[in-house]
Coordinates of C-alpha atoms in Angstrom, one line a residue:
M9 CA 41.9 114.6 58.7
D10 CA 44.1 112.0 60.3
V11 CA 45.9 109.0 58.7
I12 CA 43.2 106.5 59.8
E13 CA 40.5 108.6 58.1
L14 CA 42.5 108.7 55.0
M15 CA 42.9 104.9 55.1
E16 CA 39.2 104.5 55.5
K17 CA 38.6 106.6 52.4
G18 CA 41.2 104.7 50.3
K19 CA 43.5 107.7 49.9
I20 CA 46.8 106.1 51.1
K21 CA 48.9 104.1 48.7
R22 CA 51.3 101.6 50.0
V23 CA 52.8 100.4 46.7
F24 CA 55.4 101.8 44.4
R25 CA 55.5 100.9 40.7
A26 CA 58.2 102.0 38.4
R27 CA 58.4 101.9 34.6
R28 CA 61.6 99.9 34.9
K29 CA 61.9 96.9 37.1
L30 CA 63.6 97.6 40.5
N31 CA 66.3 95.1 41.7
Y32 CA 67.2 96.3 45.1
P33 CA 67.9 93.8 47.8
R34 CA 65.8 94.0 51.0
L35 CA 62.8 95.5 49.3
I36 CA 59.6 93.4 49.5
Y37 CA 58.2 92.7 46.0
H38 CA 54.7 91.6 45.0
I39 CA 55.1 89.7 41.7
T40 CA 52.2 88.7 39.5
Q41 CA 52.3 86.9 36.2
R42 CA 49.4 85.7 34.2
A43 CA 48.6 83.5 31.2
A44 CA 48.3 84.9 27.7
G45 CA 44.6 85.4 26.9
N46 CA 42.3 83.0 28.6
E47 CA 44.8 80.1 28.4
P48 CA 45.4 78.1 31.6
L49 CA 48.9 77.9 33.1
F50 CA 48.2 74.6 34.8
L51 CA 46.1 71.7 33.4
E52 CA 46.8 69.0 36.0
Q53 CA 48.4 68.4 39.4
D54 CA 51.8 67.6 37.8
D55 CA 51.9 71.1 36.3
Y56 CA 51.6 72.8 39.7
L57 CA 54.2 70.4 41.1
S58 CA 56.6 71.3 38.2
M59 CA 56.2 75.0 39.0
L60 CA 56.9 74.4 42.7
V61 CA 60.0 72.4 41.9
L62 CA 61.3 75.3 39.7
M63 CA 60.4 77.9 42.3
K64 CA 62.3 76.0 45.0
E65 CA 65.3 75.7 42.7
I66 CA 65.3 79.4 41.6
C67 CA 65.0 80.5 45.3
R68 CA 68.1 78.4 46.1
T69 CA 70.2 79.3 43.0
H70 CA 69.3 83.0 43.0
N71 CA 69.1 83.6 46.8
I72 CA 65.4 84.6 46.6
N73 CA 63.5 84.8 49.9
M74 CA 60.0 83.6 49.2
H75 CA 57.6 84.9 51.8
A76 CA 54.2 83.8 50.3
F77 CA 52.8 82.5 47.0
C78 CA 49.7 81.3 45.3
L79 CA 49.4 79.4 42.0
M80 CA 46.0 80.1 40.4
P81 CA 44.9 78.3 37.3
N82 CA 45.6 81.3 35.0
H83 CA 47.9 83.6 37.1
I84 CA 50.6 83.5 39.8
H85 CA 51.4 85.6 42.9
F86 CA 54.7 85.8 44.7
L87 CA 55.6 87.9 47.7
L88 CA 59.4 87.9 47.9
S89 CA 62.6 89.7 48.7
L90 CA 66.1 89.6 47.2
S91 CA 69.6 88.9 48.6
E92 CA 71.1 90.0 45.4
S93 CA 70.1 92.4 42.6
N94 CA 68.8 89.7 40.3
L95 CA 65.0 89.9 40.3
S96 CA 64.5 90.2 36.5
E97 CA 67.0 87.4 35.8
S98 CA 65.5 85.0 38.3
M99 CA 61.9 85.6 37.2
R100 CA 62.9 85.3 33.5
N101 CA 64.6 82.0 34.3
L102 CA 61.6 80.7 36.2
F103 CA 58.9 81.6 33.8
S104 CA 60.8 80.7 30.6
R105 CA 61.8 77.3 31.9
Y106 CA 58.2 76.5 33.0
A107 CA 56.8 77.7 29.6
Q108 CA 59.3 75.4 27.8
R109 CA 58.2 72.4 29.9
F110 CA 54.6 73.2 29.5
N111 CA 54.7 73.7 25.7
K112 CA 56.7 70.5 25.2
K113 CA 54.4 68.5 27.4
Y114 CA 51.3 69.6 25.6
E115 CA 52.8 70.0 22.1
R116 CA 51.8 73.6 21.9
K117 CA 53.5 76.7 20.4
G118 CA 53.5 80.3 21.2
H119 CA 53.7 82.4 24.4
L120 CA 52.3 80.9 27.5
F121 CA 52.6 84.1 29.6
A122 CA 50.9 87.4 28.7
G123 CA 54.2 89.3 28.8
P124 CA 56.7 90.6 31.4
F125 CA 55.8 89.9 35.0
R126 CA 54.3 92.8 37.0
Q127 CA 56.2 94.2 40.0
S128 CA 54.9 96.2 42.9
V129 CA 57.2 97.2 45.8
C130 CA 55.6 97.1 49.2
L131 CA 56.5 100.3 51.0
D132 CA 55.4 99.5 54.6
D133 CA 54.5 96.6 56.9
A134 CA 50.8 97.2 56.7
Y135 CA 50.8 96.7 52.9
I136 CA 53.0 93.6 53.2
L137 CA 50.6 92.0 55.7
A138 CA 47.6 92.9 53.5
A139 CA 49.3 91.7 50.4
S140 CA 50.0 88.3 52.0
L141 CA 46.4 87.9 53.0
Y142 CA 45.2 89.0 49.6
I143 CA 47.5 86.4 48.0
H144 CA 46.2 83.6 50.3
L145 CA 42.5 84.7 49.8
N146 CA 42.7 84.5 46.0
P147 CA 41.4 80.9 45.8
V148 CA 38.5 81.7 48.1
K149 CA 37.4 84.8 46.2
A150 CA 37.7 82.8 43.0
G151 CA 35.5 80.0 44.3
L152 CA 38.2 77.4 44.2
A153 CA 38.3 76.6 47.9
S154 CA 36.1 77.2 51.0
S155 CA 39.1 78.5 52.9
P156 CA 42.7 79.4 52.0
T157 CA 44.2 76.4 53.9
R158 CA 42.1 74.0 51.8
Y159 CA 43.8 75.2 48.6
R160 CA 46.8 73.1 48.0
W161 CA 48.8 75.4 45.7
S162 CA 49.6 78.3 48.1
S163 CA 51.6 78.9 51.2
A164 CA 48.5 79.5 53.4
R165 CA 49.0 76.3 55.4
L166 CA 52.5 77.4 56.4
Y167 CA 51.0 80.5 58.0
C168 CA 48.2 78.7 59.9
S169 CA 49.4 75.3 60.9
D170 CA 52.2 74.1 63.2
S171 CA 52.3 70.8 61.3
A172 CA 52.8 72.3 57.8
G173 CA 56.3 70.8 57.5
D174 CA 59.4 72.2 55.9
S175 CA 59.3 74.4 52.9
F176 CA 61.4 76.8 50.8
V177 CA 58.8 79.5 51.8
D178 CA 59.7 81.4 54.9
P179 CA 56.7 83.0 56.7
T180 CA 58.8 84.3 59.5
L181 CA 58.9 87.9 58.3
I182 CA 55.2 88.4 57.9
L183 CA 54.2 86.4 61.0
G184 CA 56.7 88.6 62.9
L185 CA 54.5 91.6 62.1
I186 CA 51.6 90.2 64.1
G187 CA 50.9 90.8 67.8
E188 CA 51.5 93.6 70.2
G189 CA 54.6 95.2 69.0
G190 CA 55.3 92.2 66.9
H191 CA 56.7 90.3 69.9
E192 CA 54.5 87.2 69.8
R193 CA 56.0 84.0 68.5
G194 CA 55.3 80.6 67.0
S195 CA 51.8 79.1 67.3
T196 CA 50.3 82.4 68.7
Q197 CA 51.3 84.3 65.6
K198 CA 49.8 81.6 63.4
K199 CA 46.6 81.6 65.3
R200 CA 46.4 85.4 64.9
Y201 CA 47.2 85.1 61.2
K202 CA 44.5 82.4 60.8
D203 CA 42.0 84.8 62.4
L204 CA 43.0 87.5 60.0
I205 CA 42.5 85.1 57.0
R206 CA 39.1 84.0 58.4
R207 CA 37.9 87.5 58.8
G208 CA 39.4 88.6 55.5
A209 CA 37.5 85.9 53.7
E210 CA 34.3 87.5 54.9
L211 CA 35.2 90.9 53.3
E212 CA 34.0 92.1 50.0
L213 CA 37.1 93.1 48.1
G214 CA 35.7 93.6 44.7
N215 CA 37.3 92.1 41.6
I216 CA 40.3 90.1 42.8
M217 CA 42.0 90.8 39.4
E218 CA 42.1 94.5 40.4
Q219 CA 45.0 93.7 42.6
D220 CA 46.0 97.1 44.0
E221 CA 42.5 98.3 44.8
A222 CA 41.7 95.0 46.5
I223 CA 44.9 95.2 48.7
D224 CA 44.2 98.8 49.6
K225 CA 40.7 97.8 50.7
L226 CA 42.0 94.9 52.7
T227 CA 44.6 97.2 54.4
M228 CA 41.9 99.6 55.5
K229 CA 39.7 96.8 56.8
L230 CA 42.6 95.3 58.8
H231 CA 42.9 98.5 60.8
N232 CA 39.2 98.9 61.2
M233 CA 38.8 95.3 62.5
F234 CA 41.9 95.1 64.7
G235 CA 42.6 98.7 65.7
L236 CA 45.4 99.1 68.2
A237 CA 46.4 95.4 68.0
L238 CA 48.0 96.1 64.6
D239 CA 48.8 99.8 65.2
H240 CA 52.5 99.1 65.3
V241 CA 52.3 97.6 61.8
F242 CA 50.8 100.7 60.3
K243 CA 53.6 102.9 61.5
K244 CA 56.5 101.1 59.8
N245 CA 58.1 102.0 56.5
R246 CA 60.0 99.3 54.6
V247 CA 62.1 101.4 52.2
P248 CA 65.8 100.8 53.0
A249 CA 68.3 103.6 52.9
G250 CA 70.2 103.8 49.6
A251 CA 67.4 102.3 47.6
G252 CA 66.7 105.6 45.8
L253 CA 63.2 105.8 47.4
E254 CA 63.7 108.2 50.3
L255 CA 60.1 108.3 51.3
L256 CA 58.6 110.0 54.4
P257 CA 56.4 108.0 56.6
M258 CA 52.8 108.6 55.5
V259 CA 51.8 110.3 58.7
E260 CA 54.6 112.9 58.4
L261 CA 53.7 113.5 54.7
E262 CA 50.1 114.1 55.6
A263 CA 51.2 116.5 58.4
Q264 CA 53.3 118.5 55.9
I265 CA 50.5 118.7 53.4
E266 CA 48.0 119.9 56.1
Q267 CA 50.5 122.4 57.4
L268 CA 50.9 124.1 54.0
K269 CA 47.2 124.0 53.3
K270 CA 46.3 125.6 56.7
A271 CA 49.0 128.3 56.1
G272 CA 47.2 129.1 52.8
V273 CA 50.4 129.1 50.8
M274 CA 50.0 125.8 48.9
S275 CA 49.6 127.8 45.6
K276 CA 52.0 130.6 46.4
P277 CA 55.3 131.0 44.6
Q278 CA 57.3 130.7 47.9
S279 CA 56.0 127.2 48.4
M280 CA 57.3 125.9 45.0
K281 CA 60.0 123.7 46.5
A282 CA 57.7 122.3 49.1
R283 CA 55.0 121.5 46.5
R284 CA 57.6 119.8 44.3
Y285 CA 58.7 117.7 47.2
L286 CA 55.2 116.7 48.2
I287 CA 54.3 115.8 44.6
E288 CA 57.4 113.6 44.3
Q289 CA 56.5 111.8 47.4
L290 CA 52.9 111.2 46.2
V291 CA 54.0 110.1 42.8
A292 CA 56.3 107.5 44.4
R293 CA 53.4 106.1 46.2
G294 CA 51.4 105.5 43.1
F295 CA 49.0 108.5 43.3
K296 CA 47.7 109.6 39.9
R297 CA 48.2 113.2 38.9
E298 CA 44.6 114.1 39.2
E299 CA 44.5 112.6 42.7
I300 CA 47.6 114.6 43.6
A301 CA 46.0 117.8 42.4
E302 CA 42.9 117.1 44.5
K303 CA 44.9 116.2 47.5
L304 CA 47.1 119.3 47.5
G305 CA 44.3 121.6 46.4
V306 CA 46.1 122.8 43.3
S307 CA 45.2 122.6 39.6
R308 CA 46.2 119.6 37.5
K309 CA 48.2 122.0 35.3
T310 CA 50.3 122.9 38.3
V311 CA 51.1 119.3 38.9
Y312 CA 51.9 118.6 35.3
N313 CA 54.1 121.7 35.1
I314 CA 56.1 120.7 38.2
L315 CA 56.6 117.2 37.0
R316 CA 57.6 118.3 33.5
K317 CA 60.3 120.5 35.0
Q318 CA 61.8 117.4 36.6
L319 CA 62.3 115.7 33.3

């Protein structure tokens, strides 16, 4: 089974989630934050504008590179990267200051946000591209706009229009992924991204609140729809050296798994080190333990025992 078949069956994970927040520069982070309970985060236009002002300020003072965003009525999406190791500090600053303004304005007390922000680390270019599309498609899937570019409180227009104007959001990195080998520039990239958004809006992604599942589906659909036009994107890994995440490209990892399985030694004592290595790689990609057991053709107990020995 090749990597494309695995993508089509939803077996490839392109996101890394850690128990503790990661703060490595150059990694691409998908940040989500939501309101406590069913409370709204924004009640009127000025609330959205207030958040945008704070976002711009935090990006400047904390050297945050904002690649994409969407402000939904009860939750928020950012796709960003760091110049310094200050993600937790910058997000805490942003959300606490907005909450203080909101509570004061509406004379309310208590928590505005549901808790700490959620962080996912994008491991390769295919996931980054799919995450940006997912973020921009949120208003459409929620019935708030007929197209992403008609929703005012996102960065979609920057990706699709040459007349979008200046912004603290920089779409260059993601637009640079589009085209044959990523060499197309300017308006051509935006036209291709607009086509991706248009076709993405037609896809059934399930519950948009089930973020990771929806992005995985979108990633698979991208390859099915555009094939070789985006093939270069699916072969790149975004994990920098020294980040503590020394991950193999997924194609190589799949090849190693198949090699051990074909040799019939996956469950043999002599393959213990190899099994441990493969399990570590799969855990880092967000696979659940039962999924790892199924993928490697070993028992769940074997996976649990190997992971326990690491602790």
